[in-house]
Structures are given as structure tokens and as C-alpha cells.
mmCIF file of C-alpha atoms in Angstrom:
data_model
loop_
_atom_site.group_PDB
_atom_site.id
_atom_site.type_symbol
_atom_site.label_atom_id
_atom_site.label_comp_id
_atom_site.label_asym_id
_atom_site.label_seq_id
_atom_site.Cartn_x
_atom_site.Cartn_y
_atom_site.Cartn_z
ATOM 1 C CA UNK K 10 120.215 99.366 118.291
ATOM 2 C CA UNK K 11 119.709 100.615 113.745
ATOM 3 C CA UNK K 12 119.419 96.569 112.954
ATOM 4 C CA UNK K 13 117.091 96.192 116.060
ATOM 5 C CA UNK K 14 114.729 99.180 114.271
ATOM 6 C CA UNK K 15 114.955 98.371 110.708
ATOM 7 C CA UNK K 16 114.079 94.351 111.825
ATOM 8 C CA UNK K 17 111.365 95.732 113.441
ATOM 9 C CA UNK K 18 110.692 97.949 110.542
ATOM 10 C CA UNK K 19 110.363 94.967 108.049
ATOM 11 C CA UNK K 20 108.136 92.727 110.397
ATOM 12 C CA UNK K 21 105.783 95.513 110.715
ATOM 13 C CA UNK K 22 105.639 95.885 107.115
ATOM 14 C CA UNK K 23 106.032 92.311 106.383
ATOM 15 C CA UNK K 24 102.118 91.982 109.205
ATOM 16 C CA UNK K 25 101.188 94.428 107.477
ATOM 17 C CA UNK K 26 101.204 93.446 104.216
ATOM 18 C CA UNK K 27 99.912 89.230 105.061
ATOM 19 C CA UNK K 28 97.089 91.719 106.582
ATOM 20 C CA UNK K 29 96.323 93.195 103.498
ATOM 21 C CA UNK K 30 96.947 90.130 101.320
ATOM 22 C CA UNK K 31 94.228 88.684 103.854
ATOM 23 C CA UNK K 32 91.697 91.455 103.705
ATOM 24 C CA UNK K 33 92.124 91.738 100.024
ATOM 25 C CA UNK K 34 91.437 87.586 99.343
ATOM 26 C CA UNK K 35 88.043 87.662 102.775
ATOM 27 C CA UNK K 36 86.832 90.158 99.885
ATOM 28 C CA UNK K 37 87.332 88.526 96.543
ATOM 29 C CA UNK K 38 84.226 87.875 95.117
ATOM 30 C CA UNK K 39 85.508 84.024 94.339
ATOM 31 C CA UNK K 40 86.708 82.061 97.163
ATOM 32 C CA UNK K 41 86.946 79.257 95.799
ATOM 33 C CA UNK K 42 86.217 76.810 92.524
ATOM 34 C CA UNK K 43 83.541 74.857 93.324
ATOM 35 C CA UNK K 44 82.599 71.852 90.562
ATOM 36 C CA UNK K 45 79.749 69.058 90.573
ATOM 37 C CA UNK K 46 80.839 65.768 88.986
ATOM 38 C CA UNK K 47 79.230 62.513 89.434
ATOM 39 C CA UNK K 48 81.226 59.159 89.024
ATOM 40 C CA UNK K 49 80.508 55.756 89.351
ATOM 41 C CA UNK K 50 83.877 54.011 90.587
ATOM 42 C CA UNK K 51 85.950 54.728 93.744
ATOM 43 C CA UNK K 52 86.795 58.875 93.115
ATOM 44 C CA UNK K 53 87.599 59.249 97.167
ATOM 45 C CA UNK K 54 90.832 56.222 96.661
ATOM 46 C CA UNK K 55 91.885 58.560 93.542
ATOM 47 C CA UNK K 56 91.260 61.506 95.347
ATOM 48 C CA UNK K 57 93.628 59.319 98.116
ATOM 49 C CA UNK K 58 96.389 58.623 96.014
ATOM 50 C CA UNK K 59 96.630 61.987 94.615
ATOM 51 C CA UNK K 60 96.609 63.933 97.909
ATOM 52 C CA UNK K 61 99.745 61.640 98.826
ATOM 53 C CA UNK K 62 101.438 61.219 95.828
ATOM 54 C CA UNK K 63 101.475 65.544 95.935
ATOM 55 C CA UNK K 64 102.176 66.192 99.818
ATOM 56 C CA UNK K 65 98.379 66.785 100.802
ATOM 57 C CA UNK K 66 97.421 65.708 104.008
ATOM 58 C CA UNK K 67 93.409 64.672 105.451
ATOM 59 C CA UNK K 68 92.814 68.090 107.521
ATOM 60 C CA UNK K 69 89.484 66.433 108.283
ATOM 61 C CA UNK K 70 87.238 64.034 107.449
ATOM 62 C CA UNK K 71 83.188 63.985 108.948
ATOM 63 C CA UNK K 72 82.288 61.230 106.568
ATOM 64 C CA UNK K 73 80.935 63.302 104.348
ATOM 65 C CA UNK K 74 82.790 65.688 103.606
ATOM 66 C CA UNK K 75 87.019 65.786 103.460
ATOM 67 C CA UNK K 76 89.177 69.256 103.653
ATOM 68 C CA UNK K 77 93.370 68.294 102.381
ATOM 69 C CA UNK K 78 95.549 70.467 102.597
ATOM 70 C CA UNK K 79 99.429 71.611 101.792
ATOM 71 C CA UNK K 80 101.819 73.953 103.233
ATOM 72 C CA UNK K 81 101.408 75.788 107.362
ATOM 73 C CA UNK K 82 101.469 79.212 106.595
ATOM 74 C CA UNK K 83 104.996 79.350 106.853
ATOM 75 C CA UNK K 84 106.562 81.418 103.979
ATOM 76 C CA UNK K 85 103.687 80.322 101.642
ATOM 77 C CA UNK K 86 99.181 80.566 101.806
ATOM 78 C CA UNK K 87 98.175 76.658 102.015
ATOM 79 C CA UNK K 88 96.694 75.242 99.361
ATOM 80 C CA UNK K 89 93.365 73.373 100.040
ATOM 81 C CA UNK K 90 91.314 70.539 98.369
ATOM 82 C CA UNK K 91 87.550 70.261 99.524
ATOM 83 C CA UNK K 92 85.390 67.235 98.197
ATOM 84 C CA UNK K 93 81.746 66.278 99.664
ATOM 85 C CA UNK K 94 80.217 63.613 98.455
ATOM 86 C CA UNK K 95 76.686 62.450 98.385
ATOM 87 C CA UNK K 96 76.292 59.159 96.704
ATOM 88 C CA UNK K 97 78.223 58.981 93.380
ATOM 89 C CA UNK K 98 77.879 62.885 93.403
ATOM 90 C CA UNK K 99 80.658 64.956 94.116
ATOM 91 C CA UNK K 100 81.574 68.518 95.085
ATOM 92 C CA UNK K 101 84.277 70.024 94.895
ATOM 93 C CA UNK K 102 86.039 73.413 96.219
ATOM 94 C CA UNK K 103 90.298 74.492 95.916
ATOM 95 C CA UNK K 104 91.466 77.510 97.106
ATOM 96 C CA UNK K 105 94.239 79.039 98.769
ATOM 97 C CA UNK K 106 93.707 80.175 102.285
ATOM 98 C CA UNK K 107 95.205 83.171 103.611
ATOM 99 C CA UNK K 108 95.779 83.982 107.000
ATOM 100 C CA UNK K 109 97.191 86.737 108.636
ATOM 101 C CA UNK K 110 96.681 85.670 112.515
ATOM 102 C CA UNK K 111 93.548 88.474 112.896
ATOM 103 C CA UNK K 112 92.192 88.432 109.576
ATOM 104 C CA UNK K 113 91.479 84.811 107.329
ATOM 105 C CA UNK K 114 90.334 84.500 103.996
ATOM 106 C CA UNK K 115 90.456 82.268 100.947
ATOM 107 C CA UNK K 116 91.505 82.944 97.915
ATOM 108 C CA UNK K 117 90.676 81.125 95.054
ATOM 109 C CA UNK K 118 93.019 79.279 92.095
ATOM 110 C CA UNK K 119 91.899 80.780 88.901
ATOM 111 C CA UNK K 120 91.721 84.096 90.691
ATOM 112 C CA UNK K 121 92.797 87.289 87.824
ATOM 113 C CA UNK K 122 96.317 88.897 89.882
ATOM 114 C CA UNK K 123 99.265 89.046 91.901
ATOM 115 C CA UNK K 124 98.022 87.686 95.321
ATOM 116 C CA UNK K 125 99.810 84.446 96.573
ATOM 117 C CA UNK K 126 100.590 84.005 92.604
ATOM 118 C CA UNK K 127 103.355 81.163 93.390
ATOM 119 C CA UNK K 128 100.506 79.039 96.255
ATOM 120 C CA UNK K 129 97.725 79.588 93.602
ATOM 121 C CA UNK K 130 99.689 78.248 90.451
ATOM 122 C CA UNK K 131 101.632 75.150 92.243
ATOM 123 C CA UNK K 132 97.895 74.530 93.631
ATOM 124 C CA UNK K 133 96.504 74.839 89.986
ATOM 125 C CA UNK K 134 99.191 72.009 88.890
ATOM 126 C CA UNK K 135 98.636 69.777 91.484
ATOM 127 C CA UNK K 136 94.665 69.793 91.116
ATOM 128 C CA UNK K 137 94.569 69.850 87.298
ATOM 129 C CA UNK K 138 96.294 66.983 87.495
ATOM 130 C CA UNK K 139 93.576 64.587 89.670
ATOM 131 C CA UNK K 140 90.482 66.334 87.389
ATOM 132 C CA UNK K 141 92.449 64.558 84.702
ATOM 133 C CA UNK K 142 92.675 61.711 86.364
ATOM 134 C CA UNK K 143 89.208 61.271 87.469
ATOM 135 C CA UNK K 144 88.116 62.286 83.832
ATOM 136 C CA UNK K 145 87.099 65.742 84.576
ATOM 137 C CA UNK K 146 87.709 69.243 82.306
ATOM 138 C CA UNK K 147 91.083 71.337 83.532
ATOM 139 C CA UNK K 148 90.523 73.971 85.955
ATOM 140 C CA UNK K 149 91.150 77.335 84.116
#
């Protein structure tokens, strides 16, 4: 019986920590890292190649804006990369999505602190490889 009580208490504490992290990321002043640049080449083709190499899946594509995601919110927060194309001008957003079922928030990869540190570090490493391939400076 005490095993069940401790298991339930652990689940409540874990869920409470997840809700707290979602709340803090929702109220963060920088929900994503944004970058705008121009490219004459096939930037979307290079982004697609990078995504498949680094485990990012295309989550949505409305013809102008694409959202890539790595992870499914199981044991780690999903890492996302968005690209919006307007002619030869591209705008990207990089962030980690924190989802606590009842509360959701986004957190920039360059956000200081320990919140979602592991997925932010992994996404930062992978996305800086993409920016290097596109001839852009890395995210700080």
C-alpha cells in the first residue's frame, strides 16, 4: 500500500514540476530566437536535408511557413524550428515547446538558466549546424 502512495506522491510532484516549468516558460520574455536573412539558393532544400539528418520531422507546411519538430514531449520537451519564406527572405524561429497538458509555453534556445536545459542544448547544437550551412552566424 505504501508503494502506491509514494508512487502517487511522486507522480504529483513530477506533474507539478512540469506545470511550473510550463508556467515559467510561458512568462519568459524571450519565447524564441528569431533570425531574418536572405538567400539566393535553395535554402528550403538545405533545411529539409538538415531536418532529415538531425531527426526533425515536418510538423506543418502551409506553403509559406514550415514547422519542424524533434521529440514528442515524452521525457523531454519537443525542439522546434520554424521557417517563414517571403521571396528570397527567410525568417526562422528556434525554441523548445513545454507542454504540461493544462499549460503550454515556448522557451528560446538561448534562454539563460536550467529550465529545459538538455533539449535546449541539443537543439542549439543541431540548429547551429544548419545556420553554418546557410552561411549565418550561430545562435549565441
